[in-house]
Structures are given as structure tokens and as C-alpha cells.
Coordinates of C-alpha atoms and ligand atoms in Angstrom, one line a residue:
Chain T
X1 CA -28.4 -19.7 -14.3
X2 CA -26.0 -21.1 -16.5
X3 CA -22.7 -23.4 -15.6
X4 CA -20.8 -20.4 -17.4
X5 CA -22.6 -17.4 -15.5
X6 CA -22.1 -19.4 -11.9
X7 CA -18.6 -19.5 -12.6
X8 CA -18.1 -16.0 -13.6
X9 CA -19.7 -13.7 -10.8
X10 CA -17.3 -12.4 -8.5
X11 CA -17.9 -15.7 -5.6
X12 CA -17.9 -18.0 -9.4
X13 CA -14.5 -16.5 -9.7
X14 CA -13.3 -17.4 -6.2
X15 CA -14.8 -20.7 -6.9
X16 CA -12.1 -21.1 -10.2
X17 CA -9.3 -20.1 -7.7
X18 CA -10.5 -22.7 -5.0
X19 CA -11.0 -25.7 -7.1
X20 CA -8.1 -24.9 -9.2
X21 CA -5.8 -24.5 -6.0
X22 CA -7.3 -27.8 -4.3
X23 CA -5.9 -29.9 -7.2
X24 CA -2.2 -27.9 -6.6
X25 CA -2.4 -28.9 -3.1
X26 CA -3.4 -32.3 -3.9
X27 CA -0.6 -32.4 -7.0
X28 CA 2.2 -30.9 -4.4
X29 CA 1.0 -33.5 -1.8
X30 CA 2.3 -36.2 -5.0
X31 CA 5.2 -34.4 -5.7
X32 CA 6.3 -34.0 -2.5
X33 CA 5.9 -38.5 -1.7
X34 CA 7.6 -38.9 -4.8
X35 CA 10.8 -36.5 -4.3
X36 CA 11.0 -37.5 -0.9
X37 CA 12.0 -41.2 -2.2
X38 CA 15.1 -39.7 -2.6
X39 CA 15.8 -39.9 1.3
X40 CA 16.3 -43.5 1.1
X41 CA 19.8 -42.4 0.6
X42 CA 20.0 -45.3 -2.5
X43 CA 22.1 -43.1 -5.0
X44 CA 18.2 -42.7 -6.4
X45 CA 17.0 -46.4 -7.3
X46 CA 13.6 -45.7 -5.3
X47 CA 13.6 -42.2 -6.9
X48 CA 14.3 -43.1 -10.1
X49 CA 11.8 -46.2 -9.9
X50 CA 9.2 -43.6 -8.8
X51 CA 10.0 -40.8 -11.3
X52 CA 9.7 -43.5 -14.1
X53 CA 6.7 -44.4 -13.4
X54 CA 5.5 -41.0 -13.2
X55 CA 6.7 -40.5 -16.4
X56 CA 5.3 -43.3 -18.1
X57 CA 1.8 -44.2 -16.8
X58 CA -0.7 -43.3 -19.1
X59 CA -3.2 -41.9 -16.5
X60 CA -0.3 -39.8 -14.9
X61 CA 0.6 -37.9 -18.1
X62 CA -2.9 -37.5 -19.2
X63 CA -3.6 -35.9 -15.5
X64 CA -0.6 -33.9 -16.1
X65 CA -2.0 -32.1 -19.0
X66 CA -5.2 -31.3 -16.5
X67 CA -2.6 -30.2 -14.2
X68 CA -1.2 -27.9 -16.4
X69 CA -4.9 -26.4 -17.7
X70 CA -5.6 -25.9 -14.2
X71 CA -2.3 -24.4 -13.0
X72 CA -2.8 -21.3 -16.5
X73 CA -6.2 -20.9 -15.3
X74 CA -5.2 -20.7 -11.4
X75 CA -2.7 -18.1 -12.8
X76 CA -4.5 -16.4 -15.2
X77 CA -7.8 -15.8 -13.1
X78 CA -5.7 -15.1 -9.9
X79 CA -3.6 -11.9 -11.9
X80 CA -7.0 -10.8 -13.5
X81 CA -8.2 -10.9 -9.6
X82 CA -5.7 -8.9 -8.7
X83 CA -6.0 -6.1 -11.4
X84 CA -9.1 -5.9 -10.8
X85 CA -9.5 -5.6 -6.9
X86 CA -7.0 -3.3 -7.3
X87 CA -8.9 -0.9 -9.3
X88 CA -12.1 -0.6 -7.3
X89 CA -10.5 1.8 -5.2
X90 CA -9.1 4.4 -7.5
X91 CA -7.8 7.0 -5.1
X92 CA -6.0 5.3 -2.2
X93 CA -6.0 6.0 1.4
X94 CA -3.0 8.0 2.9
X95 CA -3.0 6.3 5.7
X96 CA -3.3 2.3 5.3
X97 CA -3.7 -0.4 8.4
X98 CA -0.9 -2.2 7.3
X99 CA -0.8 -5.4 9.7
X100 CA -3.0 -3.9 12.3
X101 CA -6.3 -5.6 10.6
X102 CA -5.1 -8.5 8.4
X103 CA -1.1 -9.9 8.5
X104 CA 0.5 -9.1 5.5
X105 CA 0.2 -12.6 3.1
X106 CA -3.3 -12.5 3.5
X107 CA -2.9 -9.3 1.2
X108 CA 0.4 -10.4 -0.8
X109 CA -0.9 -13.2 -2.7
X110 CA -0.4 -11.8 -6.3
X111 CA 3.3 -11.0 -5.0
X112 CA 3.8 -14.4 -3.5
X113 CA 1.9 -16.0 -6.3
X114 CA 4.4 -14.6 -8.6
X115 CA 7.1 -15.1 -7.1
X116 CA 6.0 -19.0 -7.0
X117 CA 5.3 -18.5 -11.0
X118 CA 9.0 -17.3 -11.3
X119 CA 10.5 -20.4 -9.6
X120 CA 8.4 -22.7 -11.5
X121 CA 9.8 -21.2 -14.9
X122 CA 13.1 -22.1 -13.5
X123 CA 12.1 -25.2 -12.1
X124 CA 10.4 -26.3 -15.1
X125 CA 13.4 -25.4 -17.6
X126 CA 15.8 -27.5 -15.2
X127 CA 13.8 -30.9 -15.0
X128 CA 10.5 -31.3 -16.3
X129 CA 11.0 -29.8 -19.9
X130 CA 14.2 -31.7 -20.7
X131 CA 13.3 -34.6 -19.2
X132 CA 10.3 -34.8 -21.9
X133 CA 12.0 -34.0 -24.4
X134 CA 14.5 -36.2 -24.1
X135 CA 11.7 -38.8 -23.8
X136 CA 9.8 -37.4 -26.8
X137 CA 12.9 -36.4 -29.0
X138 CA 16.1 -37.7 -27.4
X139 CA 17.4 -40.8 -26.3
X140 CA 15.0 -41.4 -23.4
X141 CA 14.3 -40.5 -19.6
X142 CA 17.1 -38.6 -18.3
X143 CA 18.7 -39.7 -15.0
X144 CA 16.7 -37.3 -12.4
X145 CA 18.7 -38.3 -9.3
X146 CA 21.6 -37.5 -11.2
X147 CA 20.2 -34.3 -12.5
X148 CA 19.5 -32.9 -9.2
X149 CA 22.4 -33.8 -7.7
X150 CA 24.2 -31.8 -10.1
X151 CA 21.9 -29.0 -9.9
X152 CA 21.8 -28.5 -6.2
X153 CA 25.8 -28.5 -5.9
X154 CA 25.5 -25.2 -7.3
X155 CA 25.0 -22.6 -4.5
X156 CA 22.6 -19.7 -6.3
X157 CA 20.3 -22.8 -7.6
X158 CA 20.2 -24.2 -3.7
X159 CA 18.9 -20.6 -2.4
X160 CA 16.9 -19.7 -5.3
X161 CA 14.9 -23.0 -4.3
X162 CA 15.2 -22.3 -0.8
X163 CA 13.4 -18.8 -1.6
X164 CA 10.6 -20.8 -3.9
X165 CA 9.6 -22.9 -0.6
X166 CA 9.6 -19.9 1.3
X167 CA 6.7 -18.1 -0.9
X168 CA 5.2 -21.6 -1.4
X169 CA 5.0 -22.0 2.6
X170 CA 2.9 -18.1 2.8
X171 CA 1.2 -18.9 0.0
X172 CA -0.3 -21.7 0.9
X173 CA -0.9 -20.9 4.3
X174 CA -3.8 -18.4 3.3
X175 CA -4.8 -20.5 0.3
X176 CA -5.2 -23.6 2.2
X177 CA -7.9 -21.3 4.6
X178 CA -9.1 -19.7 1.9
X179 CA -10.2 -22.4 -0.6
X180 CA -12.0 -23.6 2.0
X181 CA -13.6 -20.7 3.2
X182 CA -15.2 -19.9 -0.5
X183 CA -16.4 -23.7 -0.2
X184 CA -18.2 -22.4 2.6
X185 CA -16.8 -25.5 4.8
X186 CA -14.9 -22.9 7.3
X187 CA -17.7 -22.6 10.0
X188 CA -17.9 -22.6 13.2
X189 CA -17.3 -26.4 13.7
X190 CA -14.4 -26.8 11.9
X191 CA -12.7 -23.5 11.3
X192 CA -9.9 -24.6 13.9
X193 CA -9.6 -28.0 12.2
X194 CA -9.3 -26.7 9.1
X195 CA -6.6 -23.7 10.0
X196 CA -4.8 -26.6 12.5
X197 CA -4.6 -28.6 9.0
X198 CA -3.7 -25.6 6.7
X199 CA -0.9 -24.6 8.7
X200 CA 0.5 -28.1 8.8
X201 CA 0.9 -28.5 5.8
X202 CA 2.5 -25.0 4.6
X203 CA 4.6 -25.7 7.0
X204 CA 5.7 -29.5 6.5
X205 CA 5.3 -29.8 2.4
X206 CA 7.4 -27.0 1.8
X207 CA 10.2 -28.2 4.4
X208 CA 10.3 -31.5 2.8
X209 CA 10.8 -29.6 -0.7
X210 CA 13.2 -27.6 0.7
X211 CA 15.7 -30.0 2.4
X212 CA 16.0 -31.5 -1.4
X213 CA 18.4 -29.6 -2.4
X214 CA 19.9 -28.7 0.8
X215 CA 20.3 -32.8 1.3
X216 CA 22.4 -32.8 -2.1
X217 CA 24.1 -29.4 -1.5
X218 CA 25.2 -30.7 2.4
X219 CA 26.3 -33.7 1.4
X220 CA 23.4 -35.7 3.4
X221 CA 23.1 -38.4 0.6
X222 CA 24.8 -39.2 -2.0
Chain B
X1 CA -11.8 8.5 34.6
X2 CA -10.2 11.8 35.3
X3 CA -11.3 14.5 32.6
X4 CA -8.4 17.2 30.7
X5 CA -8.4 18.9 27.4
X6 CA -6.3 18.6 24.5
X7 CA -5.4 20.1 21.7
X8 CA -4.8 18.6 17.9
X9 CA -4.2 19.1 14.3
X10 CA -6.4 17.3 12.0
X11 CA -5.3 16.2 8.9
X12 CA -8.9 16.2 7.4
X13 CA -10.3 15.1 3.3
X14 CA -11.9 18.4 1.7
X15 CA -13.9 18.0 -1.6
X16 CA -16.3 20.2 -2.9
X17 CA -18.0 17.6 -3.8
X18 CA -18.2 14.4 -6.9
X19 CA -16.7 16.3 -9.7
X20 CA -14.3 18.2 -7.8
X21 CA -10.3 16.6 -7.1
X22 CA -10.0 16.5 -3.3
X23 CA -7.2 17.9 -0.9
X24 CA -6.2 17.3 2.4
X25 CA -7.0 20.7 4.5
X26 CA -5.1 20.8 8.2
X27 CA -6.7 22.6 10.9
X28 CA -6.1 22.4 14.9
X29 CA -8.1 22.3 17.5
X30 CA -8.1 23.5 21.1
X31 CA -9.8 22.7 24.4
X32 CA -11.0 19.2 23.0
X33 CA -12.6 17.3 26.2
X34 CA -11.6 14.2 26.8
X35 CA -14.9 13.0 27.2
X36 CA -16.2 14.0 23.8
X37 CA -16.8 11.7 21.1
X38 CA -15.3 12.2 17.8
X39 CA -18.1 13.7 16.1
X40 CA -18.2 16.0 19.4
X41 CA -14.6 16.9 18.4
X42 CA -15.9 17.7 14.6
X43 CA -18.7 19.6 16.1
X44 CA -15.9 21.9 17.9
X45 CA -13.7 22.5 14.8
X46 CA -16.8 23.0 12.4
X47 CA -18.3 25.9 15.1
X48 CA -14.7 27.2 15.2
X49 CA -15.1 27.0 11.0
X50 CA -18.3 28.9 10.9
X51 CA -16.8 31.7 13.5
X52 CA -13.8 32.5 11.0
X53 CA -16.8 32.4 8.3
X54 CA -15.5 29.5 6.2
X55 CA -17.0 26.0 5.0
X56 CA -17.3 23.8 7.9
X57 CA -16.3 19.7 6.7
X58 CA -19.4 18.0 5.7
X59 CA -19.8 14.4 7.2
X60 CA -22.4 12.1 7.9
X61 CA -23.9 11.6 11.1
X62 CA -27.4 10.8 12.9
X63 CA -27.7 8.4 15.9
X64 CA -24.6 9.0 17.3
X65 CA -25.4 6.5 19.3
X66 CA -23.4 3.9 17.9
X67 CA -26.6 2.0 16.1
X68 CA -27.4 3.7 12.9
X69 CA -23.8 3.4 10.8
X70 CA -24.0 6.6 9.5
X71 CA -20.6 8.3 10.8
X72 CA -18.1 6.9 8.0
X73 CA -14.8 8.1 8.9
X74 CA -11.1 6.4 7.9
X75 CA -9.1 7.7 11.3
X76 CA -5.9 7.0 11.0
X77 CA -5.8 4.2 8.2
X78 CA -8.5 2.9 10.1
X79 CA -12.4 2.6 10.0
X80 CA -13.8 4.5 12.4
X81 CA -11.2 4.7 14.4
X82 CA -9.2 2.3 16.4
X83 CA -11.3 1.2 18.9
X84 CA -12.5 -2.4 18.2
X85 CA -16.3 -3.0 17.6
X86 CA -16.6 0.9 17.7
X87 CA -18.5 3.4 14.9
X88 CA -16.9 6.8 15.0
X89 CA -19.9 8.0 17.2
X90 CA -18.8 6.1 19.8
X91 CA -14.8 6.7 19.7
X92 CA -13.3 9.1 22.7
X93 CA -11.3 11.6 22.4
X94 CA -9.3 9.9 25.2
X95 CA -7.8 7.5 23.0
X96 CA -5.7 10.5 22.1
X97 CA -2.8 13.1 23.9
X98 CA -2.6 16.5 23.2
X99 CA -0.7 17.8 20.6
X100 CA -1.7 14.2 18.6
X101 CA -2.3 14.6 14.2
X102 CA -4.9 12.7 13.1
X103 CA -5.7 12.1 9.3
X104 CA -9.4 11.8 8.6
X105 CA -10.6 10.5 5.4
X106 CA -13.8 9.4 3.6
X107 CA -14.5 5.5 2.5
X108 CA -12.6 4.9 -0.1
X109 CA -14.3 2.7 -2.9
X110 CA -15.5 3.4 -6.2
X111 CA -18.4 1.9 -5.1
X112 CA -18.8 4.6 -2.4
X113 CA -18.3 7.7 -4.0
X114 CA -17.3 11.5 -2.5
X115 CA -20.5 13.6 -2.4
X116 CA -18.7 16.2 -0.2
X117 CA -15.5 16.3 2.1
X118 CA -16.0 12.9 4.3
X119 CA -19.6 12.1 3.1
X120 CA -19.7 9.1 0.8
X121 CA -22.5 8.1 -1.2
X122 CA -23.1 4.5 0.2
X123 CA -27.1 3.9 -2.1
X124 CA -25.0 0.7 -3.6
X125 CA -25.9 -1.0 -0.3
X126 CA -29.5 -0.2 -0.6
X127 CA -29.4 -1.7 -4.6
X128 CA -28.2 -5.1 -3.2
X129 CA -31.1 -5.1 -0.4
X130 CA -33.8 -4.7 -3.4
X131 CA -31.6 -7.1 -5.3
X132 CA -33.1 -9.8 -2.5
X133 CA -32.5 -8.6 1.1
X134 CA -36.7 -9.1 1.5
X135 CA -38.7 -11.8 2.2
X136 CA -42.6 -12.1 1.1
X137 CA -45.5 -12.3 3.5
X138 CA -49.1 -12.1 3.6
X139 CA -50.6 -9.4 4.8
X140 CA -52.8 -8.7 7.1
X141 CA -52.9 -8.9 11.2
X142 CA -49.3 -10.2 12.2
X143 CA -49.1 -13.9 13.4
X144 CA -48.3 -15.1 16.4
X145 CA -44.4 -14.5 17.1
X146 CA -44.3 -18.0 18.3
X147 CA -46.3 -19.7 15.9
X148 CA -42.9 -21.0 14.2
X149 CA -40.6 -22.5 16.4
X150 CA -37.4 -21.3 15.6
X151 CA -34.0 -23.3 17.3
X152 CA -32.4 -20.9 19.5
X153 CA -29.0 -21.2 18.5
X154 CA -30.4 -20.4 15.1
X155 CA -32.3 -17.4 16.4
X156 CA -28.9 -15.9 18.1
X157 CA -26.9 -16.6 14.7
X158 CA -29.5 -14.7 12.6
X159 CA -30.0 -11.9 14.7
X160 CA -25.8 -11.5 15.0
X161 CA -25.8 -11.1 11.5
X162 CA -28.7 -8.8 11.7
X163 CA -26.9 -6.6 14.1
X164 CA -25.2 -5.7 10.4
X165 CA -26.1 -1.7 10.3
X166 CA -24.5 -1.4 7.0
X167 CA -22.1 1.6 7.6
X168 CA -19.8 0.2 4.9
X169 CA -16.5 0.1 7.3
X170 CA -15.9 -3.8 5.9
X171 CA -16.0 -2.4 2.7
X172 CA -13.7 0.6 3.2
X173 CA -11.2 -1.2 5.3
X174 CA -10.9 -3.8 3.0
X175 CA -8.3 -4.1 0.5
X176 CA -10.3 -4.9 -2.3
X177 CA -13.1 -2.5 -1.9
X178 CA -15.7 -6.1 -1.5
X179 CA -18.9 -5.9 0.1
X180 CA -19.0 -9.5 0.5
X181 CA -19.2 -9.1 4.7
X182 CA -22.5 -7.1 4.7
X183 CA -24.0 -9.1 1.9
X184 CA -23.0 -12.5 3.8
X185 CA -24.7 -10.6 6.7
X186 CA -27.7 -9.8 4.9
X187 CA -28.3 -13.1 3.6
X188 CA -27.1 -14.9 6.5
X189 CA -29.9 -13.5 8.8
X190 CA -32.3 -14.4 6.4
X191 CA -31.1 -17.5 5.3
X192 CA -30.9 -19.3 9.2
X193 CA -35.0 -18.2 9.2
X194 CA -37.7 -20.1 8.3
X195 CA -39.5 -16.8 7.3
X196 CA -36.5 -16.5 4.4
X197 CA -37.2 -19.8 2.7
X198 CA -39.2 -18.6 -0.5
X199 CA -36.5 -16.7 -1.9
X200 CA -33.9 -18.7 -0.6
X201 CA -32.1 -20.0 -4.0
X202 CA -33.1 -16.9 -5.7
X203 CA -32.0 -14.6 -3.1
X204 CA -28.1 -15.1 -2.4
X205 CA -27.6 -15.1 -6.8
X206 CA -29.7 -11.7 -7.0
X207 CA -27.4 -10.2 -4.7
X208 CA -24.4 -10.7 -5.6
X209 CA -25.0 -10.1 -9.2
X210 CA -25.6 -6.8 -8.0
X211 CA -23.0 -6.6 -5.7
X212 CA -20.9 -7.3 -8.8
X213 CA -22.7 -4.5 -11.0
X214 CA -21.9 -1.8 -8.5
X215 CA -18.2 -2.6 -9.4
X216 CA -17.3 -3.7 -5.7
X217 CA -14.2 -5.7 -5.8
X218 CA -14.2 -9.6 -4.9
X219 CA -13.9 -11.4 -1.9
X220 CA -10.1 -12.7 -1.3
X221 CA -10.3 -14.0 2.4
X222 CA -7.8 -11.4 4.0
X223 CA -10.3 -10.6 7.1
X224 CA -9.7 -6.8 7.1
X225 CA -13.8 -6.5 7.4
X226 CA -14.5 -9.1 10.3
X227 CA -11.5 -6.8 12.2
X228 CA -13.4 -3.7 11.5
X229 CA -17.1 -4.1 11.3
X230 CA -18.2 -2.3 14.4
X231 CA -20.7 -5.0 15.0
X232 CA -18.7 -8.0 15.1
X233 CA -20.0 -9.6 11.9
X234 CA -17.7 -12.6 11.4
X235 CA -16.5 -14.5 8.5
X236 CA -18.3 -17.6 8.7
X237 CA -21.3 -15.6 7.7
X238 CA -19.4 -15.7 4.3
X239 CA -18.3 -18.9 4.4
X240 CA -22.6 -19.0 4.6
X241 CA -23.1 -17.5 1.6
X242 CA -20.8 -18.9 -0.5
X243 CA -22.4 -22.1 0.7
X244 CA -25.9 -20.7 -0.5
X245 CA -24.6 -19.2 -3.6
X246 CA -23.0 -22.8 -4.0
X247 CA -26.2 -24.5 -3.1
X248 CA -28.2 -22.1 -5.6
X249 CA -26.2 -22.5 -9.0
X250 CA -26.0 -26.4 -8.0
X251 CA -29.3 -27.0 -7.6
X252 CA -30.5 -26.1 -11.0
X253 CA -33.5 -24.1 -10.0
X254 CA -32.0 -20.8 -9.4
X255 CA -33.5 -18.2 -11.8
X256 CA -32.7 -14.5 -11.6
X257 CA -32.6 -12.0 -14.5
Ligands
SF4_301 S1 -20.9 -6.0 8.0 FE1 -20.2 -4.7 9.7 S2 -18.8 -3.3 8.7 FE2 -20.0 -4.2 7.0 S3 -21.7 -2.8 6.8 FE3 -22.4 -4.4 8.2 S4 -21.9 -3.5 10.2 FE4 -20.8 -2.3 8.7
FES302 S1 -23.9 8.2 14.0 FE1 -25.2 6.4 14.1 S2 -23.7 4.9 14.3 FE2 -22.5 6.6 14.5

């Protein structure tokens, strides 16, 4: 069986979405140290140290390219998933289950995927793409601290984010489980470890994300 | 527990049969015991079919006896009924009060399709079996049953998945239309045995390439099947086969077609 055929059954698929997710966790998990710098309340010297350095280190930005091959293929795969569960069952029940057999983000993660896909446009277009540029084409790094807090004084940008942490948080919380599960490393042993984990960290990451811009918005630091 | 009658309307899936579109039909039904079992119920309103001279609804049955998975019915928006760990054989008619509507339809998949009214065609489960649900032995006298030591806790985990009597609720009830809980099953109860060795890498490859030809949709972790498999097959049993489908393509000496 070739490298391409393992990958491309319907558990090879699965297998994209796991590995592909793993490194998001793992990328959030880097994101998240880094922002949180910001809390040392230092009008953004340890921040801005950090940021630079992420900026700058040649392993960083050649991981970030990775990053972004993985993230088109995690999205890409997981819409095509979508479509096509969707289609295997052309004429549709009258009556469904709803939340009886399975709670509802276990079934909504196209939607909440999505909706995570439509914050990172905006997310993107606010700091990561003219901050490059500005590197590549323009007089240099932009002041991130500075950036935010300008951003997050402005009320529909604070809630916006506060409704990307909110999909992030259900999202993860199934894809944490799951990318395990299709791993195969959810038995019996350390199912409970694994969900105790899971739900710690959909829980904790995206409330660290989201007091950023409620910190700036509330006045917390300056 | 103290016995009444009751009387329904049932909200039941006619289709003449593969070609045809379907249509929901509503009939009611008097003097149901509250001791009968489902089917029982469908036995009263097809006799009170065949009296008025019309079609009575085709559906599958044989054990009734809760062992055989024939009796595929979506109750409700829910396989076989509401009863947990139940086939529709073994659901009561006490679950319900008079003057109740119940909507009865057949599994839905494209996978699984309408021969007639609640019958589904379900031979895509017996494809994956001779896609590796086997194991090879000699012939000849049978050996000794103990002659191979098997670990107990081993023993009880194979024959839990074996309990599998692939009626097709998991794939009906879940979202995606996947079969991935009665194939995990099916390889899991061969896979904990010594006896299923041989085929081992081959086996867990074959299947789901055929799983995936029979256009069932894909595995996405929501649970809906573990919740309604009548026979409590759970999900580590697929976190088992994507551990042998893993340990097949990695090992490099999986070959199938
Ligand atoms: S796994 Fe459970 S629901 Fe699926 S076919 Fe087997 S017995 Fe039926
Ligand atoms: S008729 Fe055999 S399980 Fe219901």
C-alpha cells in the first residue's frame, strides 16, 4: 500500500485531519505563551521582545510556512469531509436525534470550523499580514503592543474576538478527543486522561486568548 | 406491571420499492397491548391492512428475540426506538400513552438502500466481511478449545465486540452514514485473538477499502453509534482499528488489491 493510498481512504483522511490539527494545537499552545507576555503589564517590552523574535528567527518563519500548508490542508480536507459525509445520506430523516445521541459540537464542526476560518481572515488582515509587510516592504516590524491596543479599544473588534474564542473553545473540545481517538490512543486506559486534558485546554487556551483584548478594552494594562 | 391498551397513529415510510419516490402513509391503531413488542404492534396494523384489503408495510424481521439485527426501524429520530441497548424486537409498547404519533422510518444511507417500505438492503455489510472479516484454518477434526491459551480479559473484549449482530443501527443513527463502529467491531474481535493473526495487517486495509467503496461516509468521532448500537459496542473498538489500520500502512507489509 502506498504512502499516498494510506493517506487517502476514509480513516487516511481522518489521519490528515489529526496530524494536521495536532500541530494547530501545538501552534496555539505558542501563540497563546507568547501573547500572554503581554500581562506583564510593561506597556509591551516583554511582548514586543517575544513577537520580535518570533518574527525574526529563521526556524520560526520557516515553521510558519509549514504552519500555513498545514492549516489549507486542515481546511481544505475538513470542508471536503463535510461535503461528503453529508451526501451519503441523500434523503434525510424527518425525525432527527438532535442532542439525545451525540451533544451538538460533536456534529457542528464544519460550522464551528468556519466560523474559526472567518475570524482568522480578520485576524490575519489586522496583524500578521501588515506586520510582514511592513517587514518585507515597509519600514520594518510594526509596534504589536501598540497595534492591539488600538484594535481592542474598539468595541465590535473586542466581541468579534470574543465570538472567535468561543468557536475555538467547541472546536477544540471535540478535536482534542478526536485526534486522538483516530490515533487510536483513546482506549480504555487513558480515555479519561485524555478527555480530563482535552477539556482543559479548550477551556484555558481560549480564556487566555480571550482576556487579550478584554485586558486592553477594560483598561487592565496599559 | 399492570397491563392496558392503547391506541396510536403511526406516521409510517411507504415505498413500493428501489425505483419508486417514497411517502409517509398515517394509519392508527387500536387496542395495542401494552405488553406487545413493536413488531407485535406492526403485526396488529398489517392484519388490520390485509382486512381492509390493502398492502400491509413490508419490514424486516426474524428472531425477534433481540439477537439476529434484522428489525431496522428509525422510531422517532431514533434507531430502534428509544430504549437503550434495545433492537426494535425488543421495545414495548409501554414506553408509549395512548393517543401517542409515532414516525417510523427505514435506515437512511445510500449505503442501505429502500427495497420496500421500512426494508433496507443492508448486503454492504456482508461485502466488508468477505473483504477480511475471516480467518484461515486447517481443516479437519477441530482442536482442542484450550489448546491456545487465550488471556481472559482479552477473551471478554473480543467476544464484546463479537456480540456485534450487524443490524446497521450505528450506521443509520449516525450523521455521516459511517460504518466505521461495526467494522471496528468486526476487526476488533478478530484482531484481540490469536486465531486472527495471519490476516492481521491485511485484514483491517481490506476492509475499509471496501467500507469506502460502498460509499459509507467517514468516521468523524460524534458517538451517535456507540449511543445506539443495541449491543453496546463502544468506541474504543475504533480507536482499535485505527490503531491496526495505523499499524498496517506503517509497517510496510500490508498488501491488498
Ligand atoms: S456495531 Fe452495534 S449498531 Fe453497528 S451493526 Fe453492530 S450491533 Fe448493530
Ligand atoms: S428481529 Fe432479530 S433482533 Fe429484532
Amino acid at each position: 500500500m502506498s504512502w499516498k493510498h494510506s493517506f487517502s481512504t476514509s480513516i487516511g483522511k481522518k489521519l490528515q485531519m489529526s496530524f494536521t490539527g495536532l500541530f494547530l494545537i501545538l501552534f496555539l499552545l505558542v501563540h497563546c505563551y507568547v501573547n500572554a507576555q503581554i500581562f506583564w503589564n510593561d506597556g509591551g517590552a516583554k511582548f514586543n521582545e517575544a513577537a520580535h523574535f518570533m518574527g525574526n528567527n529563521f526556524l520560526i518563519r520557516t515553521t510558519e510556512i509549514g504552519l500555513f500548508a498545514f492549516l489549507i490542508l486542515h481546511i481544505v480536507q475538513g470542508l471536503a469531509l463535510w461535503a461528503k459525509n453529508r451526501s451519503r445520506r441523500s434523503v434525510r430523516y424527518q425525525v432527527t436525534a438532535g442532542n439525545k445521541t451525540s451533544p451538538w459540537y460533536r456534529r457542528s464542526m464544519g460550522l464551528l470550523g468556519t466560523l474559526i476560518l472567518l475570524f482568522l481572515i480578520i485576524h490575519l488582515s489586522k496583524f500578521w499580514i501588515p506586520n510582514r509587510y511592513a517587514q518585507t516592504f515597509g519600514s520594518g516590524e510594526l509596534n504589536l503592543y501598540t497595534r492591539m491596543r488600538e484594535e481592542f479599544s474598539i468595541t465590535w473588534v473586542v466581541l468579534f474576538y470574543l465570538g472567535g474564542c468561543i468557536a475555538l473553545a467547541w472546536h477544540l473540545v471535540h478535536g482534542f478527543y478526536s485526534s486522538l481517538q483516530t490515533l487510536g490512543l483513546t482506549t480504555h486506559k487513558y480515555k479519561k486522561m485524555i478527555n480530563g486534558i482535552g477539556i482543559g485546554f479548550s477551556i484555558i487556551v481560549p480564556l487566555v486568548f480571550a482576556l487579550m483584548p478584554l485586558a486592553f478594552y477594560l483598561n487592565w494594562i496599559i | 406491571m399492570e397491563h392496558h391498551t392503547i391506541g396510536l397513529t403511526l406516521k409510517v415510510w411507504r415505498q413500493k420499492n428501489n425505483k419508486a419516490k417514497g411517502q409517509f402513509e398515517t394509519f392508527n391503531v387500536k387496542n395495542i397491548s401494552t405488553e406487545m413488542s413493536f413488531l407485535e404492534m406492526f403485526d396488529v396494523l398489517n392484519e388490520q391492512l390485509v382486512a381492509e384489503n390493502k398492502e400491509p408495510v413490508a419490514f424486516d424481521h426474524d428472531c425477534r428475540e433481540g439477537i439476529c439485527g434484522a428489525c431496522s426501524m428509525y422510531i422517532n429520530g431514533r434507531a430502534h426506538g428509544p430504549w437503550h441497548n434495545t433492537t426494535t424486537c425488543q421495545l414495548h409498547m409501554r414506553e408509549y400513552k395512548d393517543g401517542d404519533t409515532i414516525v417510523v422510518e427505514p435506515w437512511r444511507a445510500n449505503s442501505f438502500p429502500v427495497l420496500k417500505d421500512l426494508i433496507v438492503d443492508r448486503s454492504s455489510f456482508d461485502r466488508i466481511i468477505q473483504a477480511g472479516g475471516y480467518i484461515s484454518v486447517n481443516t479437519g477434526n477441530a482442536v482442542d478449545a484450550n489448546s491456545l491459551p487465550i488471556e481472559k480479559h482479552r477473551a471478554d473484549e473480543s467476544f464484546a465486540a463479537a456480540a456485534c449482530i450487524g443490524c446497521g443501527a450505528c450506521v443509520a443513527a449516525c450523521p455521516n452514514a459511517s460504518a466505521m463502529l461495526f467494522v471496528s467491531a468486526k476487526v476488533s474481535h478478530l484482531a484481540l485473538l490469536p486465531q486472527g493473526d495471519p490476516e492481521r495487517k491485511i485484514r483491517s486495509v481490506n476492509m475499509i477499502e471496501q467500507m469506502d467503496k460502498e460509499g459509507f461516509g467517514s468516521c468523524t468521532n460524534i458517538g451517535a453509534c456507540e449511543a445506539e448500537c443495541p449491543k453496546g459496542i463502544s468506541l474504543e473498538n475504533i480507536a482499535r482499528l485505527n490503531r491496526e489500520y495505523l499499524g498496517a500502512v506503517f509497517s510496510g507489509d500490508s498488501q491488498n488489491a
